[in-house]
Short mmCIF file of C-alpha atoms in Angstrom, two decimals:
data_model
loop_
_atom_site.label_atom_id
_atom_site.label_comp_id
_atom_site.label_asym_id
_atom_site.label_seq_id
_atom_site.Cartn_x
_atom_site.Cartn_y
_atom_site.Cartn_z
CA UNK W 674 349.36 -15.39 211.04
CA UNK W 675 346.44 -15.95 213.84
CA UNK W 676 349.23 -15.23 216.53
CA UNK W 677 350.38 -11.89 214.99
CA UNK W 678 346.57 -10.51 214.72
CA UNK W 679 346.18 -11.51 218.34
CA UNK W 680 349.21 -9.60 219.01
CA UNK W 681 347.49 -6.46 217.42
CA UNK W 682 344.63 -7.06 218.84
CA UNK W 683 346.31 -7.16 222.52
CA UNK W 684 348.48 -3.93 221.20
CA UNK W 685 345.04 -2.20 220.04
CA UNK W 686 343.62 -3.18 223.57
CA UNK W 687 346.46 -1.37 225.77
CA UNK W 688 345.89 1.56 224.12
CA UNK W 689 343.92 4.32 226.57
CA UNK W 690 340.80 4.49 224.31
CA UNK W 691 338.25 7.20 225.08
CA UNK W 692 338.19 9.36 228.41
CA UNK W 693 337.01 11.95 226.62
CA UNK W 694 340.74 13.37 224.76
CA UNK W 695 343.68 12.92 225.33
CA UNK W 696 343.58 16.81 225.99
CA UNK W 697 341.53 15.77 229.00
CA UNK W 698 344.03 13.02 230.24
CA UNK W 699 347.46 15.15 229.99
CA UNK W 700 345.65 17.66 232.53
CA UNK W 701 342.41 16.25 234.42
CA UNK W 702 338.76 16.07 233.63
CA UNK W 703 337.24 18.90 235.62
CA UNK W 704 334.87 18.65 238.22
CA UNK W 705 331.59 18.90 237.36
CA UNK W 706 330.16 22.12 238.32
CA UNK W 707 326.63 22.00 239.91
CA UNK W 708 323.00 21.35 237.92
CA UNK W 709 320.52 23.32 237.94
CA UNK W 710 318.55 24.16 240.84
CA UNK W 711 314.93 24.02 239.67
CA UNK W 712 312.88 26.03 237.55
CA UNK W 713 315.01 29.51 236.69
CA UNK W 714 314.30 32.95 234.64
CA UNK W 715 316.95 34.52 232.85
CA UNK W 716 317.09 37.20 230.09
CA UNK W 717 319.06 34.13 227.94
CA UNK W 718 319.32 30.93 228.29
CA UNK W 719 322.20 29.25 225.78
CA UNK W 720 321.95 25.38 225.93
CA UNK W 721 325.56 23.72 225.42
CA UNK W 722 328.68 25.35 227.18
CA UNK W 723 330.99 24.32 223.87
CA UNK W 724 332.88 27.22 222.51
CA UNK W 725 330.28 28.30 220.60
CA UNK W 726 327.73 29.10 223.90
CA UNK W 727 330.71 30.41 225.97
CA UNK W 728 331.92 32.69 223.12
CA UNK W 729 328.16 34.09 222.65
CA UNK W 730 328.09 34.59 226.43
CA UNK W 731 331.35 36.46 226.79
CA UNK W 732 330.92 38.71 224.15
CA UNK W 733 327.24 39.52 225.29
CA UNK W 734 328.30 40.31 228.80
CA UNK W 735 331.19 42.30 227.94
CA UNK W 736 328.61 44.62 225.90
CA UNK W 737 325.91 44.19 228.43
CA UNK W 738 326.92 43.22 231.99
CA UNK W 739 323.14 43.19 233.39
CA UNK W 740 322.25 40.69 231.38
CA UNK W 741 320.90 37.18 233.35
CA UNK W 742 323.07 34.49 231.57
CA UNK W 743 322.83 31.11 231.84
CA UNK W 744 324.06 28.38 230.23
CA UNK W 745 322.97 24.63 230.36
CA UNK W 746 324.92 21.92 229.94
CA UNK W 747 324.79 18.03 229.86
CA UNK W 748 328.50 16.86 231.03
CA UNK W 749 331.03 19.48 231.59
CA UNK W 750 331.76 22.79 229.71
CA UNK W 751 334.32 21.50 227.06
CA UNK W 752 333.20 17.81 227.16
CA UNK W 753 332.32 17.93 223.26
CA UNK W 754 334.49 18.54 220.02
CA UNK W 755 335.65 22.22 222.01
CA UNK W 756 337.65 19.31 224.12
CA UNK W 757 338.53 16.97 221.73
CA UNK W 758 339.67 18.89 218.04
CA UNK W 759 342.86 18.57 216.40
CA UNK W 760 344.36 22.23 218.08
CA UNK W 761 343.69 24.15 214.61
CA UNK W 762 342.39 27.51 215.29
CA UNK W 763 342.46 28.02 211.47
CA UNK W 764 340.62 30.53 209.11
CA UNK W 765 339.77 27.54 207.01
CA UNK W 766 335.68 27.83 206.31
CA UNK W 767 333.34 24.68 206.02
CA UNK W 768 331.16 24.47 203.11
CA UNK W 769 331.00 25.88 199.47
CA UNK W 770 331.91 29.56 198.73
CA UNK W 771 329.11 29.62 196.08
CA UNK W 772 326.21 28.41 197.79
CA UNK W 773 327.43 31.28 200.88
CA UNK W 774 327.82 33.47 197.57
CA UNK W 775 324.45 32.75 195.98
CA UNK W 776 323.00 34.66 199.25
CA UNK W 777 325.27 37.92 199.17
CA UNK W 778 327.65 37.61 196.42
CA UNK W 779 331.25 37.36 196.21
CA UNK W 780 332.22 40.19 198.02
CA UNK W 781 329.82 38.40 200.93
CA UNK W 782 332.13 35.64 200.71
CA UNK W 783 335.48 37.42 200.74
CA UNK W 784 334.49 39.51 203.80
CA UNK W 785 333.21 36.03 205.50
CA UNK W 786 336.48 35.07 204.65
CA UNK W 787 338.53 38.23 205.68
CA UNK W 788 336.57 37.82 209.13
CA UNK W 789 338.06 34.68 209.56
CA UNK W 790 341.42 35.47 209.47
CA UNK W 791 340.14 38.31 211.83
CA UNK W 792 339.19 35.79 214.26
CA UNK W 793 342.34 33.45 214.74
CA UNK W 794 343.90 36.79 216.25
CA UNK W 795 341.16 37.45 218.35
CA UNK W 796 341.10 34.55 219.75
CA UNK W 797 344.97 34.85 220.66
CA UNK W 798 343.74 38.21 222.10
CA UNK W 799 341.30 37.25 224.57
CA UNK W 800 343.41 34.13 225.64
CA UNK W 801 346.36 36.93 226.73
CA UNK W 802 344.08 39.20 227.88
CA UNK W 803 342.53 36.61 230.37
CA UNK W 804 345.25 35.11 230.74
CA UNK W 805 344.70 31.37 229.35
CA UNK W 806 347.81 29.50 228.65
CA UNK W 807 346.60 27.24 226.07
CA UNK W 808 349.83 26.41 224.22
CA UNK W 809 349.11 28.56 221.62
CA UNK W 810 351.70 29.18 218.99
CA UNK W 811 350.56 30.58 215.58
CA UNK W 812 353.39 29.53 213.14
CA UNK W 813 350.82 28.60 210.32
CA UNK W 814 349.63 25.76 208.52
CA UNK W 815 350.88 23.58 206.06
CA UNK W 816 349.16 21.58 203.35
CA UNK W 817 350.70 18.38 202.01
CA UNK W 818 350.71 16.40 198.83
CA UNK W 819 351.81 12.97 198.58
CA UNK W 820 350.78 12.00 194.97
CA UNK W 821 350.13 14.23 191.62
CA UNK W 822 346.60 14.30 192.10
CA UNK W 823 346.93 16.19 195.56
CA UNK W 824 349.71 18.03 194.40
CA UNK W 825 347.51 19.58 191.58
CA UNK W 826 344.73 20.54 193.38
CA UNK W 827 347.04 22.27 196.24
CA UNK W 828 348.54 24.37 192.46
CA UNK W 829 345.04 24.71 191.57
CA UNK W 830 343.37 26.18 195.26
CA UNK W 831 345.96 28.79 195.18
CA UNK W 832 344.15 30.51 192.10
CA UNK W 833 341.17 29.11 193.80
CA UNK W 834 342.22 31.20 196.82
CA UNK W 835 342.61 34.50 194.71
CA UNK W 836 339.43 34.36 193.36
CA UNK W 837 337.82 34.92 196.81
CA UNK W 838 339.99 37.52 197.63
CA UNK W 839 343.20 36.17 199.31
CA UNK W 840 346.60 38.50 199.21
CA UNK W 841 349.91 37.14 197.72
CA UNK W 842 350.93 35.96 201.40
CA UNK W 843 348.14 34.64 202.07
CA UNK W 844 348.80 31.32 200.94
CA UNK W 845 352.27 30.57 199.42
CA UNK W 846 352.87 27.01 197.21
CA UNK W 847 355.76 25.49 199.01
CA UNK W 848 358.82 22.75 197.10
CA UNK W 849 359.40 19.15 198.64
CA UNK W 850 362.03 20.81 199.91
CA UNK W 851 360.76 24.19 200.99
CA UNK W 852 358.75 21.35 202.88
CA UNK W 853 361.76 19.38 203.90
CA UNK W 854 363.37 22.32 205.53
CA UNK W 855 359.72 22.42 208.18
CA UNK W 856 358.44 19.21 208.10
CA UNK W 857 359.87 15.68 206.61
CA UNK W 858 356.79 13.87 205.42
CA UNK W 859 358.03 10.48 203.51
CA UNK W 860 356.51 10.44 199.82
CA UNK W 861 355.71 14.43 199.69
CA UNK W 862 355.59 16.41 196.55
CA UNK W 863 355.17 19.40 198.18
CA UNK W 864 352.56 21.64 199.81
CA UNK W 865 350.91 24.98 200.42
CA UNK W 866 351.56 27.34 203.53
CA UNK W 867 349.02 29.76 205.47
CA UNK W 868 350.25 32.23 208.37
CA UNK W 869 346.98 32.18 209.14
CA UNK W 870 346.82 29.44 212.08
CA UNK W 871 347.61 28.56 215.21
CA UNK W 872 348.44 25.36 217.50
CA UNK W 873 346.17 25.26 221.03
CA UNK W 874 345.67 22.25 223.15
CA UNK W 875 341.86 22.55 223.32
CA UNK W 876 340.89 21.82 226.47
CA UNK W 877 343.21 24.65 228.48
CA UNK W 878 341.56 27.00 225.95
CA UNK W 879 338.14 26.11 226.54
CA UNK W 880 338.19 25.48 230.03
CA UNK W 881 339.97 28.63 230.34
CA UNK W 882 337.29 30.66 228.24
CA UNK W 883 334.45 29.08 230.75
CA UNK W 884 336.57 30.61 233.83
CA UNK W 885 336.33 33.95 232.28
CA UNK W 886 332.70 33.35 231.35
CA UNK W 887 331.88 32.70 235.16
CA UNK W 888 334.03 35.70 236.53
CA UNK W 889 332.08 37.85 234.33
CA UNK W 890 329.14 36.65 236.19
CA UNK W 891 327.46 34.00 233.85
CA UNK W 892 325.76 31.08 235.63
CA UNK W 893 326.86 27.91 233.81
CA UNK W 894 324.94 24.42 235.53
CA UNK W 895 326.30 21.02 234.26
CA UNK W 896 324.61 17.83 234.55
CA UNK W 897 321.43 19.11 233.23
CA UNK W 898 320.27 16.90 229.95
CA UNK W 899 318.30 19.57 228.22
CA UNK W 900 314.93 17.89 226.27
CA UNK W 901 313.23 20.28 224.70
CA UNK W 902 313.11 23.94 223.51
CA UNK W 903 310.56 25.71 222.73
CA UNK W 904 309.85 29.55 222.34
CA UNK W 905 310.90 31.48 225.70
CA UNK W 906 311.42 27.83 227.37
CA UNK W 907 314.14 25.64 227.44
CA UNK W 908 312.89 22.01 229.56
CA UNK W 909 315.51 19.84 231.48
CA UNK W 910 315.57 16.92 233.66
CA UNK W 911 316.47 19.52 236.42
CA UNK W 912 314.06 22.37 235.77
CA UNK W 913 312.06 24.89 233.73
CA UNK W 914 314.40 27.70 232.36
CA UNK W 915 312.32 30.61 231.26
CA UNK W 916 314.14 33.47 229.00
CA UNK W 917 312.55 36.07 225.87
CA UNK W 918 316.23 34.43 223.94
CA UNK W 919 317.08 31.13 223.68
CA UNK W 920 320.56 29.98 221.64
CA UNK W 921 321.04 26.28 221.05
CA UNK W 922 324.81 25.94 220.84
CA UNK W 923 325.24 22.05 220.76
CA UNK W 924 326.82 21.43 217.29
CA UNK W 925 327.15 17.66 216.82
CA UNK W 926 325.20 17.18 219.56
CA UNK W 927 321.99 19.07 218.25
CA UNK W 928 320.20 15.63 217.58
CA UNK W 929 319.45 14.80 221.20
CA UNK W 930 317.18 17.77 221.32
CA UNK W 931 313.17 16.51 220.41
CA UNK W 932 312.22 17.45 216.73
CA UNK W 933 316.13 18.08 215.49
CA UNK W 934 317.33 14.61 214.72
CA UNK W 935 317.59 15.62 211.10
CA UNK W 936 318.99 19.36 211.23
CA UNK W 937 322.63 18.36 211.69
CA UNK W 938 324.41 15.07 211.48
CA UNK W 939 326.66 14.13 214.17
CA UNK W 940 330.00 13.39 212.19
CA UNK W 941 332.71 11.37 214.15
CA UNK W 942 336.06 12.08 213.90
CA UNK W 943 339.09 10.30 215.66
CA UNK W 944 342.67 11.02 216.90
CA UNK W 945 345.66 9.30 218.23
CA UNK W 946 348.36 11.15 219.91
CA UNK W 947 352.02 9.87 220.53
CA UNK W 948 354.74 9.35 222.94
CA UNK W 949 356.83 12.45 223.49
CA UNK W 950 359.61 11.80 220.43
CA UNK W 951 362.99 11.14 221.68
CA UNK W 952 365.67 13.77 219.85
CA UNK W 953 366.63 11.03 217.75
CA UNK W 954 362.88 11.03 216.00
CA UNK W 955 362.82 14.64 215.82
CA UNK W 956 365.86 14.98 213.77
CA UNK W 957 364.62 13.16 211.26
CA UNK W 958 361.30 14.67 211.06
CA UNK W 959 362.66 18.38 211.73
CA UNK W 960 359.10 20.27 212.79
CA UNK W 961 360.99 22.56 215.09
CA UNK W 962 358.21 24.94 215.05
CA UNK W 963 354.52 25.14 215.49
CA UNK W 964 353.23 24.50 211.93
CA UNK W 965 349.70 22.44 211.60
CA UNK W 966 349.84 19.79 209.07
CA UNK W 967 347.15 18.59 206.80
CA UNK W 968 347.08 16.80 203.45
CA UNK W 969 345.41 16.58 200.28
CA UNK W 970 343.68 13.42 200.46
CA UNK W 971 339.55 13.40 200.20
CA UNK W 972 339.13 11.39 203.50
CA UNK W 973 341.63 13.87 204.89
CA UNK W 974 344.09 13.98 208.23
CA UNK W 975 344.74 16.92 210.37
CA UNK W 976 348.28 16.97 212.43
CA UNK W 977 349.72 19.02 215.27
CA UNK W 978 353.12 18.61 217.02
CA UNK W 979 351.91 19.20 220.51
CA UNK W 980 353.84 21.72 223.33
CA UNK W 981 355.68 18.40 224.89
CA UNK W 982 357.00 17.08 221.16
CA UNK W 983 354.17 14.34 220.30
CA UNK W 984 352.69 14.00 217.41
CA UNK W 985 348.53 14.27 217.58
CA UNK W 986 346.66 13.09 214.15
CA UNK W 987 343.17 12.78 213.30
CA UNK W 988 341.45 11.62 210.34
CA UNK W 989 337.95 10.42 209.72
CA UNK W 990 337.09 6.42 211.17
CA UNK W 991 333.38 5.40 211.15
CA UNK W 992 331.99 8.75 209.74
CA UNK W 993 328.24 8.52 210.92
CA UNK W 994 326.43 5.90 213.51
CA UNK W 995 322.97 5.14 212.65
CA UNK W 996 319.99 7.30 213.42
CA UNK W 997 322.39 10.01 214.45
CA UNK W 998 323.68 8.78 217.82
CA UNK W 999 326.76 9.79 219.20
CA UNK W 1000 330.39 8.64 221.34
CA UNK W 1001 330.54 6.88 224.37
CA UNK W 1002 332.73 9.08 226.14
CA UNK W 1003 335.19 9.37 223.15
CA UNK W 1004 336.21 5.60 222.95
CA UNK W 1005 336.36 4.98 218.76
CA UNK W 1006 337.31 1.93 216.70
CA UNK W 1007 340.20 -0.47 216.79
CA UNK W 1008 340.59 -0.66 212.83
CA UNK W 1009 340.42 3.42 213.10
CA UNK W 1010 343.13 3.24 215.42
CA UNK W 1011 345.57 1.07 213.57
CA UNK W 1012 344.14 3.24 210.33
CA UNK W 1013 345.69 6.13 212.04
CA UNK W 1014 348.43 4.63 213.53
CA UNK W 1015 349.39 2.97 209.52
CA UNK W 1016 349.08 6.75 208.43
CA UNK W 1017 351.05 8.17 210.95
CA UNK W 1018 353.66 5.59 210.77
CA UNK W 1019 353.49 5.85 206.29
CA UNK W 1020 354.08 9.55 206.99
CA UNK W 1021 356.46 9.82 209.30
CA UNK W 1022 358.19 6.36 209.67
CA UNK W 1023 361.06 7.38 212.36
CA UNK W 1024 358.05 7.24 214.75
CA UNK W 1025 357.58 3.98 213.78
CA UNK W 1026 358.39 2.43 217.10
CA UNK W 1027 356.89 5.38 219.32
CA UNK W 1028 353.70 4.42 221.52
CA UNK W 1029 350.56 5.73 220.69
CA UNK W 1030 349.57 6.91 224.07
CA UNK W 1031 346.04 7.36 223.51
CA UNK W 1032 342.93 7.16 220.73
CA UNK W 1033 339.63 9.47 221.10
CA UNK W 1034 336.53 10.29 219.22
CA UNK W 1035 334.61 13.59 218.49
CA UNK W 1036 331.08 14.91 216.76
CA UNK W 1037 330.96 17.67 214.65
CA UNK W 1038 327.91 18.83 213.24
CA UNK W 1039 327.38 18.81 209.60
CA UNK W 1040 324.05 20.39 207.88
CA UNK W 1041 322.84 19.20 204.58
CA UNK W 1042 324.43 21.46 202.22
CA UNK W 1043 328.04 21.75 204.86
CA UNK W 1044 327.79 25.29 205.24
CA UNK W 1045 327.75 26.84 208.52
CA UNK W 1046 324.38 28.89 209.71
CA UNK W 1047 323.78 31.48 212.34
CA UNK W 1048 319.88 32.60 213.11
CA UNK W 1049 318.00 34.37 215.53
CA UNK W 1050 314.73 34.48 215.02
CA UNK W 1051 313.32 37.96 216.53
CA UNK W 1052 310.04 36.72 216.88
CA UNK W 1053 310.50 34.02 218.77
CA UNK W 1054 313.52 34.58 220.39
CA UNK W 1055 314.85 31.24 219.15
CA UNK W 1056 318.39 31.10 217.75
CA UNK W 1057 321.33 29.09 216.85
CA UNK W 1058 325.08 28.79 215.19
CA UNK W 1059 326.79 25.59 214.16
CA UNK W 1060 327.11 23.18 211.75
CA UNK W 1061 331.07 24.10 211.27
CA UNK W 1062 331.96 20.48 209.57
CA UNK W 1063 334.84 20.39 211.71
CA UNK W 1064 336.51 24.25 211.72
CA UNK W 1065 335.06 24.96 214.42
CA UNK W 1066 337.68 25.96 216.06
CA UNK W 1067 337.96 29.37 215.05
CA UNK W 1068 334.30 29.52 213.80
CA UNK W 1069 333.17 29.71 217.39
CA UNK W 1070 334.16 32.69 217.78
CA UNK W 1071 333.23 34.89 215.00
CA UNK W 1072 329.69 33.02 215.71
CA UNK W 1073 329.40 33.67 218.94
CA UNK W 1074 330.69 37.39 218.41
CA UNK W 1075 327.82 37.38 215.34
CA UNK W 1076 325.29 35.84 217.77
CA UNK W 1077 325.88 38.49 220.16
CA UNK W 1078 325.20 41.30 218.48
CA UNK W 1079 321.78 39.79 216.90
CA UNK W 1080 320.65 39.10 220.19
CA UNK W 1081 321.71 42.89 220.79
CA UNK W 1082 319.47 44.17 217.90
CA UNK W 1083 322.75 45.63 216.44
CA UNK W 1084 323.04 45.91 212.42
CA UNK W 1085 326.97 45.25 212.24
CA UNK W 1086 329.38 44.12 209.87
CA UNK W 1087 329.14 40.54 211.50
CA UNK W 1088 325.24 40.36 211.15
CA UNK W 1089 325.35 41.20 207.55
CA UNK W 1090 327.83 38.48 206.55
CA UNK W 1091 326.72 35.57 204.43
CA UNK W 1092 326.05 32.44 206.71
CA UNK W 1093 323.37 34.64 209.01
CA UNK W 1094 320.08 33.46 208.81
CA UNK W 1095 320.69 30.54 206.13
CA UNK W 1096 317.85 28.04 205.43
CA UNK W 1097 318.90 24.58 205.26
CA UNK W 1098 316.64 21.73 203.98
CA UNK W 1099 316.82 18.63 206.69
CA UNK W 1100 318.94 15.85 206.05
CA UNK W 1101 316.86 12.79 204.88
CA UNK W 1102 314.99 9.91 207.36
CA UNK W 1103 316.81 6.98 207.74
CA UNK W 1104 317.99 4.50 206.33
CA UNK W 1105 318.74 6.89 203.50
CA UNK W 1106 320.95 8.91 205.42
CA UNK W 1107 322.98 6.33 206.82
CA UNK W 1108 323.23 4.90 203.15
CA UNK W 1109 324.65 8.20 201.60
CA UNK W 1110 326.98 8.73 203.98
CA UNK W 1111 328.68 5.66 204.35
CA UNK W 1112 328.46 5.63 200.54
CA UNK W 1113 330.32 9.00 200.42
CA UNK W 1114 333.28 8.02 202.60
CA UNK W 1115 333.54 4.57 200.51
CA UNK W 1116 333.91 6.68 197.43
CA UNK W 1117 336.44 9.38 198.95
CA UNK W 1118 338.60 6.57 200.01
CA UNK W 1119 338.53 4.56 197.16
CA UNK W 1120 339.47 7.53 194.96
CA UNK W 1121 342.20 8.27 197.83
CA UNK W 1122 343.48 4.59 197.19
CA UNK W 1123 343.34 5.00 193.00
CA UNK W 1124 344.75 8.33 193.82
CA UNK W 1125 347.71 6.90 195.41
CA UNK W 1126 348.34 3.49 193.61
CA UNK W 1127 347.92 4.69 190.30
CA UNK W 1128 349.74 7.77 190.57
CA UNK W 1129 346.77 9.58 188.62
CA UNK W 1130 347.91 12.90 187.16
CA UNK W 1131 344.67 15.08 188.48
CA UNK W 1132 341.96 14.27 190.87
CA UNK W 1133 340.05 10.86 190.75
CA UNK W 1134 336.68 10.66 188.56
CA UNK W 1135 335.23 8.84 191.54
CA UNK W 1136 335.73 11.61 194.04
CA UNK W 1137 334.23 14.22 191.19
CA UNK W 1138 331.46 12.34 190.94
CA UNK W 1139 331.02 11.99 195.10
CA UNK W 1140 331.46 16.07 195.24
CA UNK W 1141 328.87 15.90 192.70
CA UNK W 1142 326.26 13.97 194.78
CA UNK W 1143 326.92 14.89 198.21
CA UNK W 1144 327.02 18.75 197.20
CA UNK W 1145 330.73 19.69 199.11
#
């Protein structure tokens, strides 16, 4: 027994862990574009080149080409979750539909929701129009149960869906083997389909939107650690920026900023990605087209089949690190990766014997009630957008196009939707925070395990009472 855990152990150990994603590693890590020069002016200053700052940017020169832009940015553009996501540019929507609702009702809410879809297409607009091959394929998004609990909740969102507005094609309950004839998933019940998603390798798309950014004459300057920001100034370890708007844009990484340790928490996600499959795996597992696969489960996994036939799955491994610090470079856990790798392999068990080829880590931001938030304050000229919980893929965008026209003064159908200018109390000081949440995964995956094992006929009393407490 002690030789086969060395074994592992030696296994976990070959694995290429970190270097930012994989997404990173199967093209190259950029070179780092040059900091900033000393103290600047601009007419706006956005600190993070994510997706969300480089969507706000391009939409706000293509209105307004005069405009000074620059953007400020620790590592390289893309170096955060815009680099390192599953590849779901998804209408999916963080958070709870009533607490958006309790703002601007339900028609708020549908039209939030009607933007979304909106937004996967645009998205697959501008990456033709500027001509950024990011592997993007939009043959939906599939849903899986494994047990009768998940099964019954994917029967009961469909209503759900309804409710908030969705059309009879907008998400369709699929048979085992309706499921069979896309995707072979051992154990499945069956699962629910949305043509509304699309496969991308990340980091093509975002370093592609920061090329477009710079041709349309936006100064972006990596390698500047941003400190502080304050009303009309932004302070770095390079230089004074001076601008009447200011956009933080940093998502998970809005704790590193002075005074906003507790307005997001930095959740970590993690991903392995296979091999290529040999023909002999894929025709057992089927997958022939470009379907995104999640599940049912309450510490859930996200899926893609990549352009060069490998499987890439993420799920969550050690949720939160204390006082809200995040990755080193996107290196996670051994026991997440052979979590992963057991899932992967339970799921799809022709893969069995296919290398993992690499393991990474991400932060997503997560505010205390997980509902997303946009705000400019006119006043001030301070403003923000984040907080996506980890659909941020797609969220970008209709934020940054929202952001835009608030910084343009312009009362639009964007501006008036539900998640602008939210108020959202702080998360609590430590310890407590690091208690709940590390409490709230323990529960989630102990109703996952009860879930499975017992075969339970609807959803697990411990993860109603977790939904309860944590407010999702």
């Amino acid at each position: 027994m002690t030789s086969i855990k060395h074994d592992s152990r030696q296994a976990e150990r070959a694995i290429p862990n970190g270097g930012v994603s994989f997404w990173y590693s199967s093209t190259e890590i950029p070179a780092y574009r040059a900091p900033l020069p000393g103290n600047l002016e601009a007419d706006i200053c956005i600190v993070g080149a994510g997706f969300t700052g480089l969507w706000t940017a391009y939409y706000l020169k293509r209105e307004q080409p005069d405009l000074r832009i620059v953007i400020l940015e620790k590592e390289f553009a893309g170096f955060g979750a815009s680099g390192r996501n599953g590849g779901w540019l998804s209408s999916e929507l963080a958070g709870s539909r009533s607490a958006y609702a309790s703002t601007h009702g339900h028609q708020g809410v549908v039209d939030l929701l009607r933007a979304m879809r909106g937004a996967v297409d645009e998205v697959i607009e501008v990456a033709r129009a500027e001509n950024i091959d990011a592997d993007i394929v939009k043959d939906g998004l599939l849903h899986v149960a494994r047990n009768s609990a998940q099964l019954g909740r994917l029967q009961e969102s469909l209503e759900y869906e309804k409710l908030w507005g969705a059309g009879a094609d907008d998400f369709v309950l699929l048979s085992r083997a309706e499921l069979d004839a896309r995707i072979v998933v051992e154990g499945s019940r069956g699962a629910t389909y949305s043509p509304h998603c699309a496969r991308v390798q990340p980091a093509k798309l975002v370093r592609g939107l920061a090329a477009a950014v710079e041709r349309l004459g936006v100064s972006i300057y990596e390698q500047t650690t941003v400190r502080e920001i304050k009303p009309q100034t932004v302070h770095s370890d390079r230089g004074i920026v001076r601008a009447p708007i200011v956009l933080r844009c940093l998502e998970g990484f809005t704790p590193s900023i002075e005074g906003e340790r507790r307005t997001w928490l930095p959740m970590n996600s993690s991903m392995i990605i296979t091999d290529p499959l040999p023909e002999s795996v894929m025709s057992q597992i089927g997958w022939a087209s470009g379907e995104l696969l999640g599940d049912a489960a309450h510490a859930y996994m996200y899926a893609q089949r990549t352009a060069d036939n490998r499987i890439a799955l993420g799920g969550r491994g050690i949720p939160y690190r204390y006082g809200s610090r995040t990755d080193d470079n996107g290196e996670t856990q051994g026991w997440t990766i052979r979590a992963l790798t057991d899932l992967l392999h339970g799921m799809f068990p022709a893969a069995s014997d296919v290398p993992i080829a690499q393991a990474w880590s991400g932060v997503l931001g997560v505010p205390r009630d997980w509902c997303a938030t946009i705000e400019l304050d006119q006043e001030t000229g301070l403003g923000t957008a984040g907080g996506y919980v980890g659909s941020g893929l797609t969220t970008t965008n209709l934020a940054g196009r929202t952001l835009a026209d608030l910084v343009l003064r312009r009362d639009t159908e964007l501006t008036r939707l539900p998640w602008v200018g939210r108020r959202v109390r702080p998360w609590e000081p430590e310890p407590l925070r690091w208690l709940g949440v590390q409490a709230m995964y323990t529960l989630y995956r102990e109703a996952d395990r009860r879930e499975y094992e017992r075969d339970l006929p609807g959803t697990s009393k411990i993860a109603r009472f977790a939904n309860m407490i944590t407010g999702r």
